[in-house]
mmCIF file of C-alpha atoms and ligand atoms in Angstrom:
data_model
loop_
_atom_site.group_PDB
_atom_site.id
_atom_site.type_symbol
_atom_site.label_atom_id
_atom_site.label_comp_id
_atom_site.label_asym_id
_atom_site.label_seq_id
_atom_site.Cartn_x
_atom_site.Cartn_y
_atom_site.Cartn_z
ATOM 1 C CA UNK N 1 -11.792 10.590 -6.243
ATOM 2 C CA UNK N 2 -11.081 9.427 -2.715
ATOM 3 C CA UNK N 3 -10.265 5.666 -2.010
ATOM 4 C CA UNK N 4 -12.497 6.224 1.257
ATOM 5 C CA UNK N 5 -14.357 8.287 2.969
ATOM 6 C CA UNK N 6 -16.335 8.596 6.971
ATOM 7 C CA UNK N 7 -20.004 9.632 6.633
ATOM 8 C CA UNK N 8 -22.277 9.231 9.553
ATOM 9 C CA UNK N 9 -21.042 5.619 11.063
ATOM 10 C CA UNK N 10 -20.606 4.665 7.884
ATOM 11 C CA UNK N 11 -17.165 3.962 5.798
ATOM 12 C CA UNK N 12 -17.758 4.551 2.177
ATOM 13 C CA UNK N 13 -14.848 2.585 0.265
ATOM 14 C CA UNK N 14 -14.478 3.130 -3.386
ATOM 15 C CA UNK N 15 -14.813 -0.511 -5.031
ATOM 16 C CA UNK N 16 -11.146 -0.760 -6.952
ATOM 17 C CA UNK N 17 -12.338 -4.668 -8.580
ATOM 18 C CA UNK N 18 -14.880 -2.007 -10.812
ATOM 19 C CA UNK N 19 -12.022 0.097 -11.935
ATOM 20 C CA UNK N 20 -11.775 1.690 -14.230
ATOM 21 C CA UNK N 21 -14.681 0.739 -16.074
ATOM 22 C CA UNK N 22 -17.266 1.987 -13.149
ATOM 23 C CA UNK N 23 -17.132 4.317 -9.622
ATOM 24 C CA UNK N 24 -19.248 3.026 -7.077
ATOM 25 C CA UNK N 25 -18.732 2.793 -3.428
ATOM 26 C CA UNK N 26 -19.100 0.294 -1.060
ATOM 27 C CA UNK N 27 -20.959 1.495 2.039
ATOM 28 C CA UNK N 28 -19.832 -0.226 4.794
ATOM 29 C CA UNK N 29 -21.724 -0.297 8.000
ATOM 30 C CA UNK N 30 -20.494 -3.110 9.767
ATOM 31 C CA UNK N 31 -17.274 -4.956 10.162
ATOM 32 C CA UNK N 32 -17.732 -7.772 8.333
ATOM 33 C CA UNK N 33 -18.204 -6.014 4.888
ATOM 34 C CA UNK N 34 -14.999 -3.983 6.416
ATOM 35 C CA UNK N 35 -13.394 -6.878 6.577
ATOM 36 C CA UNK N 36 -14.717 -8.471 2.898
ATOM 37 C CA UNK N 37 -13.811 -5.066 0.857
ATOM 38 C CA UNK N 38 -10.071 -5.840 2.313
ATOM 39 C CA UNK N 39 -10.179 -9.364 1.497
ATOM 40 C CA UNK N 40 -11.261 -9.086 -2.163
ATOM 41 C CA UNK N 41 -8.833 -6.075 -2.706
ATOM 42 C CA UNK N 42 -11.711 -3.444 -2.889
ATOM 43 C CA UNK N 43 -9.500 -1.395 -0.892
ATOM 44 C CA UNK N 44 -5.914 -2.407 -1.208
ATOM 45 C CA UNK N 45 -2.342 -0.896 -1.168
ATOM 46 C CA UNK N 46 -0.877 -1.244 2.370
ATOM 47 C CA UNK N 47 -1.883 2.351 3.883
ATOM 48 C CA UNK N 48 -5.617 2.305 2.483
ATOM 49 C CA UNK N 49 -5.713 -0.860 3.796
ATOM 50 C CA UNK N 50 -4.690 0.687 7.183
ATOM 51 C CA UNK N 51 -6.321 3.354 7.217
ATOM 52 C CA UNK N 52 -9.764 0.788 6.374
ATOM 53 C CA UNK N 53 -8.928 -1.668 9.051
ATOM 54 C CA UNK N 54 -8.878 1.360 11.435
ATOM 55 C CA UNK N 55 -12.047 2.646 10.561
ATOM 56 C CA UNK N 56 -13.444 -1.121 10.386
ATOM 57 C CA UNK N 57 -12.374 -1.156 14.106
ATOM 58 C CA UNK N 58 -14.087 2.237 14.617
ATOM 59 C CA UNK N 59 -17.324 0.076 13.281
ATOM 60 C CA UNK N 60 -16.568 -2.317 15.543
ATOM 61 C CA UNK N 61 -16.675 -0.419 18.602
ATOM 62 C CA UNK N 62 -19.894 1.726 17.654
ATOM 63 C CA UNK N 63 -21.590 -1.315 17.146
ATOM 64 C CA UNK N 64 -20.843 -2.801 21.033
ATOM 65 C CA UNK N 65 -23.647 -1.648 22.834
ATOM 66 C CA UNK N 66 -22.598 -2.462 26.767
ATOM 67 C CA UNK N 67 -21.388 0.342 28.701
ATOM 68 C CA UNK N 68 -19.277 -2.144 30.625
ATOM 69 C CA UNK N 69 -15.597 -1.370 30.244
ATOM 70 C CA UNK N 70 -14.356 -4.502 30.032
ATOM 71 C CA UNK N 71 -16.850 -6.486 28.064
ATOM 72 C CA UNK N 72 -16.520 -3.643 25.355
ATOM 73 C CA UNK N 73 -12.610 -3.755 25.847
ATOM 74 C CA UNK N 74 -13.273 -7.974 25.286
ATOM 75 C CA UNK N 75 -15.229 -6.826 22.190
ATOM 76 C CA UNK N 76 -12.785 -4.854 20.757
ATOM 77 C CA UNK N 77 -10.161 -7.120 20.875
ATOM 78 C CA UNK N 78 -12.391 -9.573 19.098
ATOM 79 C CA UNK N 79 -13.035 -7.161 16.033
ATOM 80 C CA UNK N 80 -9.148 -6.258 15.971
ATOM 81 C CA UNK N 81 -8.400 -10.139 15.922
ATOM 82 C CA UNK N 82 -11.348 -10.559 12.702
ATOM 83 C CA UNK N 83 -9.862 -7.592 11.224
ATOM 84 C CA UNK N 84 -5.938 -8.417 11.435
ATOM 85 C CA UNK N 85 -6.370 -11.760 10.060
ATOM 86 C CA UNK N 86 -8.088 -10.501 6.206
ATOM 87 C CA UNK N 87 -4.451 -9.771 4.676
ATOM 88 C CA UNK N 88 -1.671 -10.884 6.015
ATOM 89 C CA UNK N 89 1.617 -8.922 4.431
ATOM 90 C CA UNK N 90 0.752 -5.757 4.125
ATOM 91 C CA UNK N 91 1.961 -4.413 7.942
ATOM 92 C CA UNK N 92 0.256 -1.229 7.536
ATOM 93 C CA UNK N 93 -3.182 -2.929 8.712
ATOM 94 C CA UNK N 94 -1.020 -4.544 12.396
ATOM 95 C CA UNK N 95 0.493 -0.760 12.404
ATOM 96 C CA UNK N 96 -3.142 0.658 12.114
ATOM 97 C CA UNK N 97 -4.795 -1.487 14.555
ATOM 98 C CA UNK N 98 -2.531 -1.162 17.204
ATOM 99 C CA UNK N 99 -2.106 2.295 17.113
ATOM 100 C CA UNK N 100 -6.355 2.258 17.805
ATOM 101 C CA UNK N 101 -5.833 0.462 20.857
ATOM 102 C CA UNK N 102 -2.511 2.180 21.883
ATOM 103 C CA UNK N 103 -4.277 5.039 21.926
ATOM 104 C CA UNK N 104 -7.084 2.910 24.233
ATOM 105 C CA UNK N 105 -4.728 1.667 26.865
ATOM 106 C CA UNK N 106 -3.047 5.088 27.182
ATOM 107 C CA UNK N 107 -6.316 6.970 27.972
ATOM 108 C CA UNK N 108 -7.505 4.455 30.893
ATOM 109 C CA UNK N 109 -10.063 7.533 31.984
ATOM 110 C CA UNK N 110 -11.961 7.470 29.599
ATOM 111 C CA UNK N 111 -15.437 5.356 29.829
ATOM 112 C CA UNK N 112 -16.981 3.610 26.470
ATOM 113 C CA UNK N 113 -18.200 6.546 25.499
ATOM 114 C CA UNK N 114 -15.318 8.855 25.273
ATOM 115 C CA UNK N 115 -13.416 5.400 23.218
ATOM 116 C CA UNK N 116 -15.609 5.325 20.794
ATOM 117 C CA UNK N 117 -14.664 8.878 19.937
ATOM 118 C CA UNK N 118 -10.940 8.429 20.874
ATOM 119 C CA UNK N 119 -10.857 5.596 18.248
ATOM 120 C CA UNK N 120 -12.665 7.597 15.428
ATOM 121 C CA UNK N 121 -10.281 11.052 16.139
ATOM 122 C CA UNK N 122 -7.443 8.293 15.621
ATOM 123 C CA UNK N 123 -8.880 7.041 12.465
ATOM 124 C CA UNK N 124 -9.341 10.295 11.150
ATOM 125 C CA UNK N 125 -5.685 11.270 11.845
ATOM 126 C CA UNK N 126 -4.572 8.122 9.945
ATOM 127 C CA UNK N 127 -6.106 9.155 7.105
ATOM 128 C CA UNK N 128 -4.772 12.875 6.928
ATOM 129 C CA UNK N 129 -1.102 11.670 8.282
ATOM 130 C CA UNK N 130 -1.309 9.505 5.231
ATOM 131 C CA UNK N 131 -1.832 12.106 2.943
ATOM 132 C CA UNK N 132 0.910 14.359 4.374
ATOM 133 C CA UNK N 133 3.747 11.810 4.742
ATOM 134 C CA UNK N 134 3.078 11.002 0.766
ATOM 135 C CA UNK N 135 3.335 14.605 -0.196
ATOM 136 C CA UNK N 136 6.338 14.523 2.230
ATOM 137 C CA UNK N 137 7.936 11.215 0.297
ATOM 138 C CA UNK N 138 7.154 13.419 -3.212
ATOM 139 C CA UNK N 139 9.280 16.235 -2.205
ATOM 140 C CA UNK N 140 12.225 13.638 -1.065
ATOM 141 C CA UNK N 141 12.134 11.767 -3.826
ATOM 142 C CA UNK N 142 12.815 14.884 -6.287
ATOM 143 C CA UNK N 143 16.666 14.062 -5.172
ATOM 144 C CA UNK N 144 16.343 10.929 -7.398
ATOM 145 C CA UNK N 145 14.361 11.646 -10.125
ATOM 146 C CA UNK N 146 16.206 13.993 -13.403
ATOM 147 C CA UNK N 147 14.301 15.904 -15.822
ATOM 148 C CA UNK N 148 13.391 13.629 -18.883
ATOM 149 C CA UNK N 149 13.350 10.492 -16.523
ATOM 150 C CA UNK N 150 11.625 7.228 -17.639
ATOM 151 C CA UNK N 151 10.098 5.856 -14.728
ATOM 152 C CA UNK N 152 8.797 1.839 -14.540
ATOM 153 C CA UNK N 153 6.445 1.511 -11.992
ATOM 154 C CA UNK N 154 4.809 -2.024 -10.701
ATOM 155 C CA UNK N 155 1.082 -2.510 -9.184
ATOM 156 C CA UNK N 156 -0.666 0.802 -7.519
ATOM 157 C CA UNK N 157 1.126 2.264 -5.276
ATOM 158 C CA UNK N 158 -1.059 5.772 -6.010
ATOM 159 C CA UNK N 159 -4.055 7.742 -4.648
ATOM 160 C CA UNK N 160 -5.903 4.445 -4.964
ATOM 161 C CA UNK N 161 -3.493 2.732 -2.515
ATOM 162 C CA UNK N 162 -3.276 5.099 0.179
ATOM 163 C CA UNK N 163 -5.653 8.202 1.663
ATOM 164 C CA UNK N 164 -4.710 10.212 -1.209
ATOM 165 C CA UNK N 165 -1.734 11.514 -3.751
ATOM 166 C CA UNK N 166 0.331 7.495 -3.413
ATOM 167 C CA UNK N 167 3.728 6.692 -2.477
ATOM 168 C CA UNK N 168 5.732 5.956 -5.419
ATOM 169 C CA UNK N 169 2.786 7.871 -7.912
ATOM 170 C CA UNK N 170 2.916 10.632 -5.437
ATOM 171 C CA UNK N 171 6.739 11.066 -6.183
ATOM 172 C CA UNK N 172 5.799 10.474 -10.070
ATOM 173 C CA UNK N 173 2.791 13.499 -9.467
ATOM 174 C CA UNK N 174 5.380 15.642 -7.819
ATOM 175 C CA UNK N 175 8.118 15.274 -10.484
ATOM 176 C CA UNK N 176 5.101 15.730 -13.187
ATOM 177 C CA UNK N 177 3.947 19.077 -11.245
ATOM 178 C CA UNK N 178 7.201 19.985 -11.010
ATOM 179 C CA UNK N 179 7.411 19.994 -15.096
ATOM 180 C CA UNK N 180 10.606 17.646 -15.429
ATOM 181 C CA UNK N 181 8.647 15.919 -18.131
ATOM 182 C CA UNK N 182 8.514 12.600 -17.247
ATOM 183 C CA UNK N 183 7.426 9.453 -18.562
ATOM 184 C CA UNK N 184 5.575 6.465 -17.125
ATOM 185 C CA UNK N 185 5.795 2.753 -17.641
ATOM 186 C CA UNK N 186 2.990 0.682 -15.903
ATOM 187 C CA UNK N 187 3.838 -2.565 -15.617
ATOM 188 C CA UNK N 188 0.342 -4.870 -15.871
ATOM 189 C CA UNK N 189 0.700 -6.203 -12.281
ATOM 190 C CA UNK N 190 -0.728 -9.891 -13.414
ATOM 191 C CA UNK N 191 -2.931 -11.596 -12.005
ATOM 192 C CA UNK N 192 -5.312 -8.888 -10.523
ATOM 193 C CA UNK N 193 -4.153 -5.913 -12.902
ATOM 194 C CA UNK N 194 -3.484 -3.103 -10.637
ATOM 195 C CA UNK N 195 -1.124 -1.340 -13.059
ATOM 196 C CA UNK N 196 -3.277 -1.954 -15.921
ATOM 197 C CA UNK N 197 -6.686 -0.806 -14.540
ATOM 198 C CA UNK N 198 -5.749 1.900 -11.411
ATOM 199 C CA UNK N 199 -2.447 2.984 -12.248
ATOM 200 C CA UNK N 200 -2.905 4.065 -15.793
ATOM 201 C CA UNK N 201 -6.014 5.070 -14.887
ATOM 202 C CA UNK N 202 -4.459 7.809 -12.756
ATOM 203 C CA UNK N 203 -1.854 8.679 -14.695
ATOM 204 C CA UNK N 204 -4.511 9.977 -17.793
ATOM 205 C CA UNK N 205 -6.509 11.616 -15.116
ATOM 206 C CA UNK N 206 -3.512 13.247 -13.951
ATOM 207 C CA UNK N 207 -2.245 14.011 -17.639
ATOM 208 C CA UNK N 208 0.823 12.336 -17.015
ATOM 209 C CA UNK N 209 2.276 10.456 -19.820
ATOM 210 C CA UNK N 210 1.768 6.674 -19.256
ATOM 211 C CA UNK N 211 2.539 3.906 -21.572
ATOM 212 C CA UNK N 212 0.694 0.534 -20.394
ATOM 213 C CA UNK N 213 3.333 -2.868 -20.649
ATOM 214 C CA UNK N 214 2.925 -6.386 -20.210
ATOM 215 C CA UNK N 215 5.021 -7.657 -17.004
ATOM 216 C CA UNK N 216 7.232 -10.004 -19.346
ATOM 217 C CA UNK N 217 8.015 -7.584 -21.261
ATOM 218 C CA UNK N 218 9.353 -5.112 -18.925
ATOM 219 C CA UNK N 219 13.377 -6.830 -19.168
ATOM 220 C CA UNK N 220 13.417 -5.898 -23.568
ATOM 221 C CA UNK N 221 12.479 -2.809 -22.513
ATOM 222 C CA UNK N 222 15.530 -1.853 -20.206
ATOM 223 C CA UNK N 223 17.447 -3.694 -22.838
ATOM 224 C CA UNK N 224 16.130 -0.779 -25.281
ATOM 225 C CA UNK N 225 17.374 1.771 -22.564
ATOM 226 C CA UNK N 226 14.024 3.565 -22.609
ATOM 227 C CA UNK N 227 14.242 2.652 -18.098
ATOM 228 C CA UNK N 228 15.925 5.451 -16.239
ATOM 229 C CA UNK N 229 14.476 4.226 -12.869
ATOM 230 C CA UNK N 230 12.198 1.728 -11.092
ATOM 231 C CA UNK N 231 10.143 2.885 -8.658
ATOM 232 C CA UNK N 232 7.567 1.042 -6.790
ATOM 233 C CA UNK N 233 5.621 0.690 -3.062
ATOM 234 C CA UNK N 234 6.024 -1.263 -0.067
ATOM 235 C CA UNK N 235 4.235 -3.736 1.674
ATOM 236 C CA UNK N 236 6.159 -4.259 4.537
ATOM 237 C CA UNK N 237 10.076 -3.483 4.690
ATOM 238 C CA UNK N 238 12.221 -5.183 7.454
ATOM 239 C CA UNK N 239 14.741 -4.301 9.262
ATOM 240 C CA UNK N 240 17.823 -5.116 7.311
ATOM 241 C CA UNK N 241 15.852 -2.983 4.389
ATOM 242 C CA UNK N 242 14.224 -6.248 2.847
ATOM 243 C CA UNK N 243 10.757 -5.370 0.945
ATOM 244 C CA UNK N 244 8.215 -7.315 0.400
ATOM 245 C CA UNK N 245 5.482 -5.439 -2.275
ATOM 246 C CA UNK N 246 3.120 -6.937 -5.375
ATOM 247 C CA UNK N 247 4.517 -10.135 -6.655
ATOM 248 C CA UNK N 248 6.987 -8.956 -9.984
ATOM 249 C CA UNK N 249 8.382 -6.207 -7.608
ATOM 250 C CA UNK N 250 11.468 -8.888 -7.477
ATOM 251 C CA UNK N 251 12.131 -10.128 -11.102
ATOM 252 C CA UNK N 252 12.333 -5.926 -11.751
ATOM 253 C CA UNK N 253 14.864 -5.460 -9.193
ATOM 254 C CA UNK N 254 16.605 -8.104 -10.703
ATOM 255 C CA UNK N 255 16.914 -6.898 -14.074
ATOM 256 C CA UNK N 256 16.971 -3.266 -12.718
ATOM 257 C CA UNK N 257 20.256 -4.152 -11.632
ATOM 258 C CA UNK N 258 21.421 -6.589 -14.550
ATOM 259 C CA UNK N 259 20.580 -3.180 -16.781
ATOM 260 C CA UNK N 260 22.586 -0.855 -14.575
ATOM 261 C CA UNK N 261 19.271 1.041 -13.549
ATOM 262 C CA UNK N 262 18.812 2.253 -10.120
ATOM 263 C CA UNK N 263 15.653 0.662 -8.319
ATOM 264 C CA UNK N 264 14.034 2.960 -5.458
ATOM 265 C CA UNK N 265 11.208 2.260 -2.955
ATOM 266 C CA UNK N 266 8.711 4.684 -1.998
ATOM 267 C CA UNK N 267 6.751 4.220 1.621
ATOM 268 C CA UNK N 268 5.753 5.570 4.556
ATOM 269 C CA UNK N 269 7.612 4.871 8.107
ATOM 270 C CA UNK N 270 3.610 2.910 8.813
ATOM 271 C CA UNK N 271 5.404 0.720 6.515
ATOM 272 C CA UNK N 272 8.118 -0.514 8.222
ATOM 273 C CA UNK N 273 8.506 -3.757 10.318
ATOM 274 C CA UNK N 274 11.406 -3.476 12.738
ATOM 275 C CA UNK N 275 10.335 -6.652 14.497
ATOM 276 C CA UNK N 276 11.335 -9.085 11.593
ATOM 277 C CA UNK N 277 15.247 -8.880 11.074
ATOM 278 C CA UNK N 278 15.248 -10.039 7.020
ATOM 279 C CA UNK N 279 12.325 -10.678 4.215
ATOM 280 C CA UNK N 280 12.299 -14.464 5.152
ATOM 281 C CA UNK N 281 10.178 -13.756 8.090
ATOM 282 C CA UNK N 282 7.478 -11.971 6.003
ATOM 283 C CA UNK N 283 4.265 -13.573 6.199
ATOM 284 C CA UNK N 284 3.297 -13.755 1.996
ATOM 285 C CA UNK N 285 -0.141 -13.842 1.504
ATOM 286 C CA UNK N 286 -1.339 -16.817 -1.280
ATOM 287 C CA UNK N 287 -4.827 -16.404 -3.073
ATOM 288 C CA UNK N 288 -7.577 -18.048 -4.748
ATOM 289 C CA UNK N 289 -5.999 -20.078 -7.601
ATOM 290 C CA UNK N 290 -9.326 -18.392 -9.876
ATOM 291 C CA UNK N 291 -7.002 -15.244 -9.810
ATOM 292 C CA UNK N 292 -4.767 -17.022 -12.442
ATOM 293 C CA UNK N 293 -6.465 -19.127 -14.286
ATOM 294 C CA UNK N 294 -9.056 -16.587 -15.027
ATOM 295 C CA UNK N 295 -9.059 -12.815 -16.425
ATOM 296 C CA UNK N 296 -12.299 -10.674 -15.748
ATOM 297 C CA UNK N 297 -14.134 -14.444 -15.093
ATOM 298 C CA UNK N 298 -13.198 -15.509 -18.743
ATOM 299 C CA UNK N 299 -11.045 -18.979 -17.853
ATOM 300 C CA UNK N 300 -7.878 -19.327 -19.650
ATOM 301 C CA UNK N 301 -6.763 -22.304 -18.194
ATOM 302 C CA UNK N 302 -7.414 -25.849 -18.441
ATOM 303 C CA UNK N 303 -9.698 -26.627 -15.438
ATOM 304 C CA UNK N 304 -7.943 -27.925 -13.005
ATOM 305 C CA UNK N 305 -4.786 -26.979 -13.474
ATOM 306 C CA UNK N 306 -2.270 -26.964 -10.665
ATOM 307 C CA UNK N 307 -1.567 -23.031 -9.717
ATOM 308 C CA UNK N 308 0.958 -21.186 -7.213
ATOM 309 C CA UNK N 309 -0.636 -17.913 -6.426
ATOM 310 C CA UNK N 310 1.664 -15.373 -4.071
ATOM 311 C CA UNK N 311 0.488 -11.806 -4.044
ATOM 312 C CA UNK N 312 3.573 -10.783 -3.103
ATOM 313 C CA UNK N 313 7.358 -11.487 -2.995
ATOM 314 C CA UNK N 314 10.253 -10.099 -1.391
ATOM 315 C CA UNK N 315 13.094 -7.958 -2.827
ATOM 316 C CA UNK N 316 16.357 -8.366 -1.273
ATOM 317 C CA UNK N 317 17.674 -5.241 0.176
ATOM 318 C CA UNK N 318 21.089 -5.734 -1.681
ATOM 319 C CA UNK N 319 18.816 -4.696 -5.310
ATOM 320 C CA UNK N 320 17.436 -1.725 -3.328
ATOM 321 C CA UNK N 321 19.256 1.535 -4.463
ATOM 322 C CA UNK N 322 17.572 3.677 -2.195
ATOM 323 C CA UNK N 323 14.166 3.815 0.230
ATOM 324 C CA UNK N 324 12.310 6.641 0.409
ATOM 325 C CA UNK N 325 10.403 7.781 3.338
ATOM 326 C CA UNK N 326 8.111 10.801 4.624
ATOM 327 C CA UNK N 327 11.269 11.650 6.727
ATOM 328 C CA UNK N 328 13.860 11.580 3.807
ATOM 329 C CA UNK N 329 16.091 9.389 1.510
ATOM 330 C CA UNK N 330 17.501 6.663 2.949
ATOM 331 C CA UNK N 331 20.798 4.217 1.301
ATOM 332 C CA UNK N 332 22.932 1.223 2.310
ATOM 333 C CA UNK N 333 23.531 0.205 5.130
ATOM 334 C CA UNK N 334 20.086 -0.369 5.839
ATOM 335 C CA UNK N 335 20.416 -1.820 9.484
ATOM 336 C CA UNK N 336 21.055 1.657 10.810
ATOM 337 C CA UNK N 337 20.041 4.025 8.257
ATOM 338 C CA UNK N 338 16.030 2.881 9.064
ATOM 339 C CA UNK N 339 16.326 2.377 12.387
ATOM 340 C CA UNK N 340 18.382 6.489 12.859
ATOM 341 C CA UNK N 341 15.338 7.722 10.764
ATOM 342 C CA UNK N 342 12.606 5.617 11.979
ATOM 343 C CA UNK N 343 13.724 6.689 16.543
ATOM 344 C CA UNK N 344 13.865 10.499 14.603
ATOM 345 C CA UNK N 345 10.434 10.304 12.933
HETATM 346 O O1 MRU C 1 -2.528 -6.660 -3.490
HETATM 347 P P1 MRU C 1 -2.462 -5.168 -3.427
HETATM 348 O O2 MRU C 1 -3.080 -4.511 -4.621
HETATM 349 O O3 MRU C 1 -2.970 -4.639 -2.122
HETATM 350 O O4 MRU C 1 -0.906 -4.846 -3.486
HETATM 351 C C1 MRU C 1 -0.502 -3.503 -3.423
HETATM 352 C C2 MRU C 1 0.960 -3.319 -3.559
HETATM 353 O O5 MRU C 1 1.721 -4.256 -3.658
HETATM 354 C C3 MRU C 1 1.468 -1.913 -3.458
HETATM 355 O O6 MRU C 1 2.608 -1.745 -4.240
HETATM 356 C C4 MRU C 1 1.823 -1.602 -1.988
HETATM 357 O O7 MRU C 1 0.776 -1.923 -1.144
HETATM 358 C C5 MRU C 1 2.202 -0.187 -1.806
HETATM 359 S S1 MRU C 1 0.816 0.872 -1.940
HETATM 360 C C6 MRU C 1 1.284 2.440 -1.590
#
């Protein structure tokens, strides 16, 4: 199942709110359904939503009709602006866009013709450069996970979250392929679910053992000493090795390290934000107050209620055992470690 796909002007996003219950995909023609798919998390997980802005931008351009360099160059900036501003933590979707028009200022030959199919080869090499960089970050990550390992994961950070084979689930598929016979907890991911619907969803596809958990319940279980790791995704991770991923990723690195248990990170160097020196800098997106007080549109709150909605919240790079990148494994200190293996990459 692919999280997206480019068919003839047209980017065909698989619609994750219907998961797991139905498939259907979302053909979008135009940047403002682009634009609305990332908003209401119908392609989510910080790469995929890279990978969608880029190919929303691609929209974009096809859709500018003057041959006029800079009136289509105006234009483009416009959609990049529109496109930037649907989610605002996940850096991926800044590291996506400005790679498109990078890759625009450095060919200043070209006319509009020859961007418009600069900017879809780019989009296209996103996509596949995702998918190798997570098969990359399996391999790496063998170093941390032993045979017999029980792994507590948070959110999606799988197939569904990238172009294919996930960050932290690609280092669970990878230690599964590799037959250490492992076994997965999935953390709920309240309010939106993304552990209970997508990443158990994989798992079964993927016949790797899952067993589905509540997010309070996730501290009695490391109590029980049935956690041999945590391993989630990134949203964005600073410069000092400060992550920000799916709100929960922070209460688990807590009691990962109250329970002795190391807690790893899996993304890719798209990932990471060198321009913000610590977590408090991290822009953390806040949603629609519906999102708690209501599962699957069934309230289960009293109307009106006062609610505090992040989607995200930042891990402290002290709780971080280790990060783990397409380029390798990196440890303490952070500082250098991601800045040597980011200039190498
Ligand atoms: O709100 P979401 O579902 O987009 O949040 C996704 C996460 O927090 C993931 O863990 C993160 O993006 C890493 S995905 C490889």
């Amino acid at each position: 199942m692919q999280t997206m796909f480019w068919a003839d002007g047209v980017l065909h996003i698989l619609d994750q709110t219907k998961l797991p219950g139905q498939t259907e995909y979302i053909q979008a023609g135009d940047v403002e359904t682009v634009a609305q798919a990332i908003c209401r998390l119908s392609v989510r997980g910080a790469p995929a939503i890279g990978a969608a802005a880029a190919y929303g931008l691609v929209i974009g351009a096809l859709a500018v009709s003057t041959t006029d360099k800079t009136l289509f160059l105006t234009a483009l900036q416009k959609v990049s602006v529109q496109l930037a501003a649907t989610r605002p933590t996940a850096v991926n979707l800044n590291w996506a866009l400005k790679r498109l028009l990078t890759a625009v200022n450095k060919h200043s030959d070209l006319d509009v013709d020859g961007i418009k199919q600069l900017l879809l080869a780019e989009a296209d090499q996103i996509l596949e450069q995702d998918i190798v960089a997570n098969r990359q970050m399996g391999e790496h990550g063998q170093q941390l996970v032993p045979p017999n390992a029980n792994i507590l994961t948070h959110c999606n950070a799988g197939a569904l979250a990238t172009a294919g084979f996930g960050t932290a689930l690609g280092v669970i598929r990878t230690a599964h392929r590799q037959g250490k016979n492992i076994q997965v907890y999935a953390g709920e991911t309240r309010p939106l679910l993304q552990g209970a619907r997508l990443t158990t969803w994989e798992m079964i596809q993927d016949n790797i053992p899952v067993t589905l958990i509540t997010d309070n319940m996730a501290g009695y279980l490391m109590a029980q000493g049935k956690v041999d790791l945590v391993l989630v995704g990134a949203d964005r991770i600073v410069a000092n090795g400060d992550v920000a991923n799916k709100i929960g990723t922070y209460s688990l690195a807590v009691l990962a390290q109250a329970h002795n248990i190391p807690f790893y990170v899996a993304a890719p160097t798209s990932t990471l934000d060198f321009s913000l020196p610590t977590g408090e800098q991290i822009p953390v997106e806040e949603r629609d107050v519906n999102e708690v007080t209501a599962i699957a549109g069934q309230p289960i709150a009293p109307a009106g209620v006062p609610v505090w909605n992040p989607a995200f919240d930042i891990t402290p790079n002290k709780l971080v055992t280790a990060i783990i990148t397409e380029h390798g494994v990196i440890r303490q200190p952070y500082v250098d470690n991601l800045k040597r293996m980011f200039e190498r990459g």
